[in-house]
Short mmCIF file of C-alpha atoms in Angstrom, two decimals:
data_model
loop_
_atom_site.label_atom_id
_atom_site.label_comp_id
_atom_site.label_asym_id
_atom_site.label_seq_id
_atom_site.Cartn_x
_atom_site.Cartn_y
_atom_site.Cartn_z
CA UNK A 1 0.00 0.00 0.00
CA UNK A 2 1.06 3.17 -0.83
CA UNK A 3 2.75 5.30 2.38
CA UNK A 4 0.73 8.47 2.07
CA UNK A 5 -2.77 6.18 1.91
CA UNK A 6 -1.65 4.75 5.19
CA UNK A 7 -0.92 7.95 6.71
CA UNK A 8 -4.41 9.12 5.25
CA UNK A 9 -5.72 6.12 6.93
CA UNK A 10 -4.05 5.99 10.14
CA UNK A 11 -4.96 9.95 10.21
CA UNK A 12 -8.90 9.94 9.55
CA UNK A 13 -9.22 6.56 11.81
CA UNK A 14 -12.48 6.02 12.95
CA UNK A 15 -10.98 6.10 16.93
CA UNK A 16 -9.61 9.69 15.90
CA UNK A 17 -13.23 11.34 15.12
CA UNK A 18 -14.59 9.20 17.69
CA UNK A 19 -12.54 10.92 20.65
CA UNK A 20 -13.80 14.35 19.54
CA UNK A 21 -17.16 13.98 19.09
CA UNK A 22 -16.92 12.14 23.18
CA UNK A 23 -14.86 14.69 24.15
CA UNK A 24 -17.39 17.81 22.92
CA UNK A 25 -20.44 16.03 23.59
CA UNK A 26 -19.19 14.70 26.96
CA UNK A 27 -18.49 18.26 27.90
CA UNK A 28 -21.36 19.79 26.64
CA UNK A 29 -23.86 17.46 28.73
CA UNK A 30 -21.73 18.14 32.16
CA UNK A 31 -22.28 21.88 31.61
CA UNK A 32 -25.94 21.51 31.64
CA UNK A 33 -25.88 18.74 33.96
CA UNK A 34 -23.96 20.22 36.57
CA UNK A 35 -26.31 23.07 37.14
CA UNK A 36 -30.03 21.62 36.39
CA UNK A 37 -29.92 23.42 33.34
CA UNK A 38 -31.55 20.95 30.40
CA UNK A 39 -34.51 22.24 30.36
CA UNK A 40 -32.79 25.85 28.87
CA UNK A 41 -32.37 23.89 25.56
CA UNK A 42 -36.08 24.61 25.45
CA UNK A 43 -35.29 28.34 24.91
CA UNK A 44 -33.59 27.80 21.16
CA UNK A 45 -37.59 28.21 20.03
CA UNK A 46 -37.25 31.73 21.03
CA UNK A 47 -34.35 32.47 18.70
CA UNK A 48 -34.23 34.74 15.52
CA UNK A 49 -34.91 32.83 12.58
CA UNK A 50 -33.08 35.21 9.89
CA UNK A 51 -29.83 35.50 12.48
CA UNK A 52 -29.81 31.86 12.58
CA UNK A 53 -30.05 32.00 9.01
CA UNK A 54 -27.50 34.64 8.23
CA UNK A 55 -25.29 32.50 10.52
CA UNK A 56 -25.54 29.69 7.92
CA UNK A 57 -24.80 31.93 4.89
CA UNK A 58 -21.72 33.10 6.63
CA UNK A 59 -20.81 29.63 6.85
CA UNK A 60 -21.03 28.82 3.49
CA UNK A 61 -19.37 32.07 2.73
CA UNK A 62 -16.08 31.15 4.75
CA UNK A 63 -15.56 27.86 3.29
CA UNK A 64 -15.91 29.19 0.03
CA UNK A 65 -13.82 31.74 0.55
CA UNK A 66 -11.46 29.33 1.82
CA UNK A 67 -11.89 27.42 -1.48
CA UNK A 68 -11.12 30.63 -3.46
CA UNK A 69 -7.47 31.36 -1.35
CA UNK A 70 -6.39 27.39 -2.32
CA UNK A 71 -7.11 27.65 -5.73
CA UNK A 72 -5.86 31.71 -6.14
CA UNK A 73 -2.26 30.05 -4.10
CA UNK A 74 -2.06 27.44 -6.51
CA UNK A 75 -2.55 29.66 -9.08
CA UNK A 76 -5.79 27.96 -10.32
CA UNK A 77 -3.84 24.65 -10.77
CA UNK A 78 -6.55 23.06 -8.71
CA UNK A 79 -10.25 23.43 -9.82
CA UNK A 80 -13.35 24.44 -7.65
CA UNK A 81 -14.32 20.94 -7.51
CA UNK A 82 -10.69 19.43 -6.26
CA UNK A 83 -10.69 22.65 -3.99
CA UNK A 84 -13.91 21.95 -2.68
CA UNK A 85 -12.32 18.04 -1.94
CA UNK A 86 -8.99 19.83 -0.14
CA UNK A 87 -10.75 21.89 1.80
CA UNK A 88 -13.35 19.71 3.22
CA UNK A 89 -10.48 17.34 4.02
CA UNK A 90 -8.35 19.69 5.49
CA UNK A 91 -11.02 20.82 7.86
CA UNK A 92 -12.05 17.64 8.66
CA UNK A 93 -7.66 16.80 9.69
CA UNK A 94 -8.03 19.92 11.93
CA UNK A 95 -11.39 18.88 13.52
CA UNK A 96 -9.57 15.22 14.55
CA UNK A 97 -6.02 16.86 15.56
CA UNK A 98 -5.18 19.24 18.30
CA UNK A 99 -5.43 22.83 17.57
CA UNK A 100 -1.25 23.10 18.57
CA UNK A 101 -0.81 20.41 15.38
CA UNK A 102 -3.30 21.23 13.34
CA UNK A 103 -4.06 19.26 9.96
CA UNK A 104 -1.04 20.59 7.88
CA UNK A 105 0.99 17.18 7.08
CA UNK A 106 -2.31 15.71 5.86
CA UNK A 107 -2.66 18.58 3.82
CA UNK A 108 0.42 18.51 2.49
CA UNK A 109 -0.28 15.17 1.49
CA UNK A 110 -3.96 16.14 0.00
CA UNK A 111 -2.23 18.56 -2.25
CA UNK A 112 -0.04 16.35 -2.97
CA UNK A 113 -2.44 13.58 -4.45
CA UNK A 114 -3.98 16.02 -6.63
CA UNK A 115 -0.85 16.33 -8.87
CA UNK A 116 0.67 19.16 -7.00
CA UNK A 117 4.33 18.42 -6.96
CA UNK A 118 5.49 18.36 -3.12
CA UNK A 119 7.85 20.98 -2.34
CA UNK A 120 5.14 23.50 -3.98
CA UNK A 121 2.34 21.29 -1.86
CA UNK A 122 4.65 22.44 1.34
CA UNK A 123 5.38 25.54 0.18
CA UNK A 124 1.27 26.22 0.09
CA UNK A 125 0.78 24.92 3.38
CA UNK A 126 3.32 26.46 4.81
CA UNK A 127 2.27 29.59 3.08
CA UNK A 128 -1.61 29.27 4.65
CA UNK A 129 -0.25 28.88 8.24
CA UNK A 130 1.94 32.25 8.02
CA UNK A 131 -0.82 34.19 6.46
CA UNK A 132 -2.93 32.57 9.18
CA UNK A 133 -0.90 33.54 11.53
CA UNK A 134 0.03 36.75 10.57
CA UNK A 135 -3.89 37.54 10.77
CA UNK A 136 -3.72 36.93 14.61
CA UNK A 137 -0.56 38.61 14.67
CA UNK A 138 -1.82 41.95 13.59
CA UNK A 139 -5.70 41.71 14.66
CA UNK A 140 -4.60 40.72 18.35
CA UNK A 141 -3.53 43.82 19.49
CA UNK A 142 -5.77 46.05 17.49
CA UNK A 143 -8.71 44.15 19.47
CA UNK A 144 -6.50 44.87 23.15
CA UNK A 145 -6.56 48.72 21.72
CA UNK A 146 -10.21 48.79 20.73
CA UNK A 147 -11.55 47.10 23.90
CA UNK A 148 -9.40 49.04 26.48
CA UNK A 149 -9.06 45.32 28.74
CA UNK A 150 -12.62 44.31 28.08
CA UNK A 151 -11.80 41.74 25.38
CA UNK A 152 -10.22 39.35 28.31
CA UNK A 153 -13.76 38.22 30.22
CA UNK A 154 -14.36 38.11 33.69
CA UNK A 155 -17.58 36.91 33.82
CA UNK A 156 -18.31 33.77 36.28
CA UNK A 157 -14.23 33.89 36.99
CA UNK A 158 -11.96 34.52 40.03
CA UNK A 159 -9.32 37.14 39.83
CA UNK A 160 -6.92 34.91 39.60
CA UNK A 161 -8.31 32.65 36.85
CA UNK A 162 -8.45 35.85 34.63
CA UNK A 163 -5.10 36.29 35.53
CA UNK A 164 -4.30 32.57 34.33
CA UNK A 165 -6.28 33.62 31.76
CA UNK A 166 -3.95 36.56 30.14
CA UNK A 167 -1.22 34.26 30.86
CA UNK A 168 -2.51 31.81 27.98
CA UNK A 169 -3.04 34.37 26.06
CA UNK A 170 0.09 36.09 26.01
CA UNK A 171 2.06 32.80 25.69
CA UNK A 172 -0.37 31.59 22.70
CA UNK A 173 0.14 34.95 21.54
CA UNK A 174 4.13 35.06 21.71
CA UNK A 175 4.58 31.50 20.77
CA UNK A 176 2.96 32.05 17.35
CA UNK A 177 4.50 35.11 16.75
CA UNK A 178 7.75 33.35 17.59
CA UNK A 179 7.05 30.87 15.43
CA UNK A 180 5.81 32.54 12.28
CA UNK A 181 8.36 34.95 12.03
CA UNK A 182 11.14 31.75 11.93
CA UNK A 183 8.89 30.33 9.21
CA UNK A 184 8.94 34.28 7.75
CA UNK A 185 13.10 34.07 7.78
CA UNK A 186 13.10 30.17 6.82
CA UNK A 187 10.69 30.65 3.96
CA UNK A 188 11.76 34.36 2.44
CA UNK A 189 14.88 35.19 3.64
CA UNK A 190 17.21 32.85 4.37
CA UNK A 191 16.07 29.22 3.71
CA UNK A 192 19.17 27.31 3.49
CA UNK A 193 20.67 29.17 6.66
CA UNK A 194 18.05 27.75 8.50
CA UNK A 195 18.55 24.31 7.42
CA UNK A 196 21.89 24.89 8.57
CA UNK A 197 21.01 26.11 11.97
CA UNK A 198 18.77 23.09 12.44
CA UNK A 199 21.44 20.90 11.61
CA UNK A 200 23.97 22.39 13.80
CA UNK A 201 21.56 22.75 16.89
CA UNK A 202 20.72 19.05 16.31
CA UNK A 203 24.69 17.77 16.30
CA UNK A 204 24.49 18.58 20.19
CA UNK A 205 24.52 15.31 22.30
CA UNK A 206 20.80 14.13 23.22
CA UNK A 207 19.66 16.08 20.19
CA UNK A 208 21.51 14.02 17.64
CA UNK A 209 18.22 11.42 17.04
CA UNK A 210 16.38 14.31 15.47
CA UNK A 211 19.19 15.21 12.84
CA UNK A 212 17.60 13.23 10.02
CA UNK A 213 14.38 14.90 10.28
CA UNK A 214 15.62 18.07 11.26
CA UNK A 215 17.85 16.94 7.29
CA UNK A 216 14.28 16.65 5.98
CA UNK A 217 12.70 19.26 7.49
CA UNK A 218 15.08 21.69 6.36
CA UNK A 219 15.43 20.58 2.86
CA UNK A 220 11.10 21.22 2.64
CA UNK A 221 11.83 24.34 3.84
CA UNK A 222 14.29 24.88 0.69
CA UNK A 223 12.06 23.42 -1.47
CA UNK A 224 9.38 25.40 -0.62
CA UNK A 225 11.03 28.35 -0.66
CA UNK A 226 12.19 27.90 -4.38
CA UNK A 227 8.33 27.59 -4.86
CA UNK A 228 7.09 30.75 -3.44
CA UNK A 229 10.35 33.47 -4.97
CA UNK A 230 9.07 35.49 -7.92
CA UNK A 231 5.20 35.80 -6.84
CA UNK A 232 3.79 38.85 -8.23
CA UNK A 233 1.62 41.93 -6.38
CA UNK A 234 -2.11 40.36 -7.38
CA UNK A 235 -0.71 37.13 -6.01
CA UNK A 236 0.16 38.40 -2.69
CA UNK A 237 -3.06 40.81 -2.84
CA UNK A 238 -5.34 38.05 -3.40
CA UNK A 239 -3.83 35.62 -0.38
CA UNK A 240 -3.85 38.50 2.22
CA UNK A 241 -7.18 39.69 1.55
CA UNK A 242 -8.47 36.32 0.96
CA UNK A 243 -7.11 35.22 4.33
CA UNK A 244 -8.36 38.33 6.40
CA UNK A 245 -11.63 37.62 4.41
CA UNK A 246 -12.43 34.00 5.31
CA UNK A 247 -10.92 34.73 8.95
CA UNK A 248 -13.31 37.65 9.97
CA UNK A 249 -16.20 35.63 8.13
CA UNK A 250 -15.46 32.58 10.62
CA UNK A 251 -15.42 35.08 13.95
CA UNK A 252 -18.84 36.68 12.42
CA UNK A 253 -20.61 33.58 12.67
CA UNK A 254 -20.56 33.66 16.80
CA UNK A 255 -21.80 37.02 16.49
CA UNK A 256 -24.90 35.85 14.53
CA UNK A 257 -26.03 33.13 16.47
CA UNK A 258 -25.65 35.48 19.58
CA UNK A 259 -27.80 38.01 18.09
CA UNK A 260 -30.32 35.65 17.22
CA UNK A 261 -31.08 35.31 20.71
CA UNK A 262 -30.17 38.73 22.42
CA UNK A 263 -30.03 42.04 21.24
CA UNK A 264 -26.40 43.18 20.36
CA UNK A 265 -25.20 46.50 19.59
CA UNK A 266 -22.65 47.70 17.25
CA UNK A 267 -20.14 48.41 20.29
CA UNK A 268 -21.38 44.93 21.98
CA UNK A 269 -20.59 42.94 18.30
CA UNK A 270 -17.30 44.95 17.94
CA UNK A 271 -16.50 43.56 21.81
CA UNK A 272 -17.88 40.06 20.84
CA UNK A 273 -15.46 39.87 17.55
CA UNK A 274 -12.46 41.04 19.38
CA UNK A 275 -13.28 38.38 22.61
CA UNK A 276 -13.59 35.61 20.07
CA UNK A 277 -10.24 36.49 18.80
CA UNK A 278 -8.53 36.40 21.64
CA UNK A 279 -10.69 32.95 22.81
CA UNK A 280 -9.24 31.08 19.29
CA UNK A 281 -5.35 32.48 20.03
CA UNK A 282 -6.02 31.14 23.63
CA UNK A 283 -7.58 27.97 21.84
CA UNK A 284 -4.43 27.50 20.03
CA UNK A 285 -2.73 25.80 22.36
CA UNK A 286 -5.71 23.49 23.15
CA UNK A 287 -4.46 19.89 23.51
CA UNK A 288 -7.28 17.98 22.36
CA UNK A 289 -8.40 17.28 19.20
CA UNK A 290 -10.36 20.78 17.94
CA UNK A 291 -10.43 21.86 21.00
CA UNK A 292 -13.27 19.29 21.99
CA UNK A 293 -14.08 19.93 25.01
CA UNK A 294 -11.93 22.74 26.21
CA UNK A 295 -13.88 24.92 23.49
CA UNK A 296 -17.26 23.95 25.32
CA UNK A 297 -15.53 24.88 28.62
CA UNK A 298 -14.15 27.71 28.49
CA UNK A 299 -16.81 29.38 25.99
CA UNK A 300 -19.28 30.92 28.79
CA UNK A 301 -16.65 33.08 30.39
CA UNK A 302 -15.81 34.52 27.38
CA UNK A 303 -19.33 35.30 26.09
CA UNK A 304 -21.66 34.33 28.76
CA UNK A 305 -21.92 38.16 29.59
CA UNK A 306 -23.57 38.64 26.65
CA UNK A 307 -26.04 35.67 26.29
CA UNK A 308 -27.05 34.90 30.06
CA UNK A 309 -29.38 31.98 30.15
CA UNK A 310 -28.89 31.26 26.38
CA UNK A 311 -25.22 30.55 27.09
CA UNK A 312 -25.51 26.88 26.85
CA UNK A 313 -28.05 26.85 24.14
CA UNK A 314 -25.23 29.31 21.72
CA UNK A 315 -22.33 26.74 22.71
CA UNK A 316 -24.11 23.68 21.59
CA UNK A 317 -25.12 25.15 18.03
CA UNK A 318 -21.78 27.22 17.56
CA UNK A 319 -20.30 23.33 17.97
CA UNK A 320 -22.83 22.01 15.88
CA UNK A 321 -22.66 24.63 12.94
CA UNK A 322 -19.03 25.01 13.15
CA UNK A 323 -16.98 21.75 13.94
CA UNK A 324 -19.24 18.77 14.10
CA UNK A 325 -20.46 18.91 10.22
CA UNK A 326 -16.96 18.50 9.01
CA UNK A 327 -16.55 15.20 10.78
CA UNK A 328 -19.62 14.05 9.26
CA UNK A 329 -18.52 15.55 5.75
CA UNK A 330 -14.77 14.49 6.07
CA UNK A 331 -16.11 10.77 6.50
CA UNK A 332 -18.36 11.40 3.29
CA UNK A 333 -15.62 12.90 1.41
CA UNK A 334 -12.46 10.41 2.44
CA UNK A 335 -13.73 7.46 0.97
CA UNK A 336 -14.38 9.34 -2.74
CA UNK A 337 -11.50 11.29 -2.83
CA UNK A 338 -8.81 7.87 -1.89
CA UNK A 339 -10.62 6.22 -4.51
CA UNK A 340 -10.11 8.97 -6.78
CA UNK A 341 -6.29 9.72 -6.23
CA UNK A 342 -5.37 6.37 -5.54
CA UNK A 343 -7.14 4.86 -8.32
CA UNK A 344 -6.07 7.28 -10.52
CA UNK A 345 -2.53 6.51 -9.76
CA UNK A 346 -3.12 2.96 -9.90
CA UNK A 347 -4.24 3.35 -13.71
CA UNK A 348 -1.42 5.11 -14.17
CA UNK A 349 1.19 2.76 -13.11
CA UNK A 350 -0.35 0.04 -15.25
CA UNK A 351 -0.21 2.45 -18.10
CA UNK A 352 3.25 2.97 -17.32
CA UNK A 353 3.70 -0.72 -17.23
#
């Protein structure tokens, strides 16, 4: 069997989307069990039709946008229907890996299997998690400035768990900006002096069983490097605004299922947009596949200020809306799109034959 369909395999295992889906719906139950509070799932009657609506179209929106930025950074190699396949497959990785990994070797491979060469199949993945990145990078403290301190909640919380609190966030926060300015240097500046720095730093004693990948590591790095050098303006213009696009599409979605069930305000949306920032760079660093569970947690502080008694009702369809589908359309997709790539290539090596 071919190595990338086992890692495919071993990656979407049934076990792996099982753990999320216990994890999120295991958490979800204990924060209305805890407190009496099942019979609030009554109140989603009372929401806003149209928000709940608008919610769904914003939905849409974002993945298509999403589609749009794969196929503009592949420079239309891929068409809407493969990017439709990568996408929903790439979600689906992210929604079975923690948010700290994220689904970017399976993508890699994806891209991969449908005829990208690899180093420019790492060289777009790589590409999406700095422009990614960079969005947090810049929005982050723009939302501290805007908010004047009210974008970190204190609602239901001790002082010193919104203390803990800023701590996450400013060590999510400095990790990835740590992190994606390396990948800035490694992939536009200076590739091969990086693979040179990995190799040195892994010649040191206890560090030595990491050389070879840190060899193979830095030579994808090289390779995708040689990938991304002479993109025009358009081709930059179209990935940044593309990414900021799809990125303030997938924060606007909280705000409309909030606002189908409470009135919000322009200040109160601007406040719930910047909190939701700062909740997914605090999510980063979530352990647990998609955040299951931790997600379901930790989402009334942030916003139960805003929803009161509709708290728990907001969490369960934000999960629902947002993360649950793509398990259920990942498992639809995988089995079509292996027997596409794989039996594509199998033709091919008996034409080759």
């Amino acid at each position: 069997m071919d190595q990338n369909k086992k890692t495919i395999l071993k990656s979407f295992s049934p076990v792996k989307v099982l753990i999320p889906v216990l994890l999120g719906l295991g958490a979800t139950a204990w924060l209305f069990i805890k407190d009496d509070r099942v019979s609030e799932l009554k109140g989603i009657a009372q929401a806003n039709v149209w928000w709940l609506v608008a919610a769904l179209v914003v939905l849409v929106v974002r993945d298509a946008g999403y589609m749009y930025r794969i196929r503009s950074l592949t420079d239309k190699f891929l068409t809407w229907r493969n990017s439709v396949d990568v996408i929903m497959l790439w979600e689906f990785a992210s929604a079975i890996t923690p948010s700290v990994v994220g689904g970017t070797t399976i993508a890699t491979i994806i891209l991969n299997k449908e005829g990208i060469p690899l180093g420019k199949s790492l060289a777009y993945v790589m590409l999406t998690a700095v422009l990614d990145n960079m969005f947090f990078i810049v929005a982050a403290p723009i939302a501290l400035l805007l908010t004047q301190g009210q974008v970190f909640p204190t609602f239901n919380l001790e002082p010193a768990d919104v203390a803990k609190l800023q701590s996450a966030f400013y060590i999510s926060y400095g990790l990835i900006t740590l992190y994606t300015f390396v990948m800035i240097y490694a992939l536009f500046i200076k590739p091969r002096a990086f693979k040179w720095v990995l190799l040195k730093v892994t010649g040191v004693g206890f560090l030595r069983k990491w050389r070879v990948n840190a060899f193979q590591h830095g030579n994808e790095i090289v390779w995708a490097s040689g990938q991304l050098k002479g993109k025009g303006f358009n081709y930059w213009a179209r990935a940044i605004i593309s990414t900021v696009f799809v990125w303030s599409a997938r924060y606007f979605l909280l705000n409309c299922l909030i606002a189908a069930f409470v009135d919000v305000s322009l200040s109160e949306h601007m406040l719930i947009l910047s909190r939701n920032l700062i909740f997914w760079i605090v999510m980063l660093i979530a352990i647990t596949p998609g955040g299951a569970g931790i997600v379901e947690m930790a989402f009334p502080s942030f916003f139960g200020l805003f929803l009161g008694s509709f708290s728990g009702i907001v969490v369960v369809l934000y999960r629902l809306i947002t993360y649950y589908p793509y398990l259920v359309l990942g498992s639809i997709f995988l089995p079509k799109w292996i027997a596409k790539v794989f039996g594509r290539q199998a033709q091919e090596s008996e034409v080759n034959v």
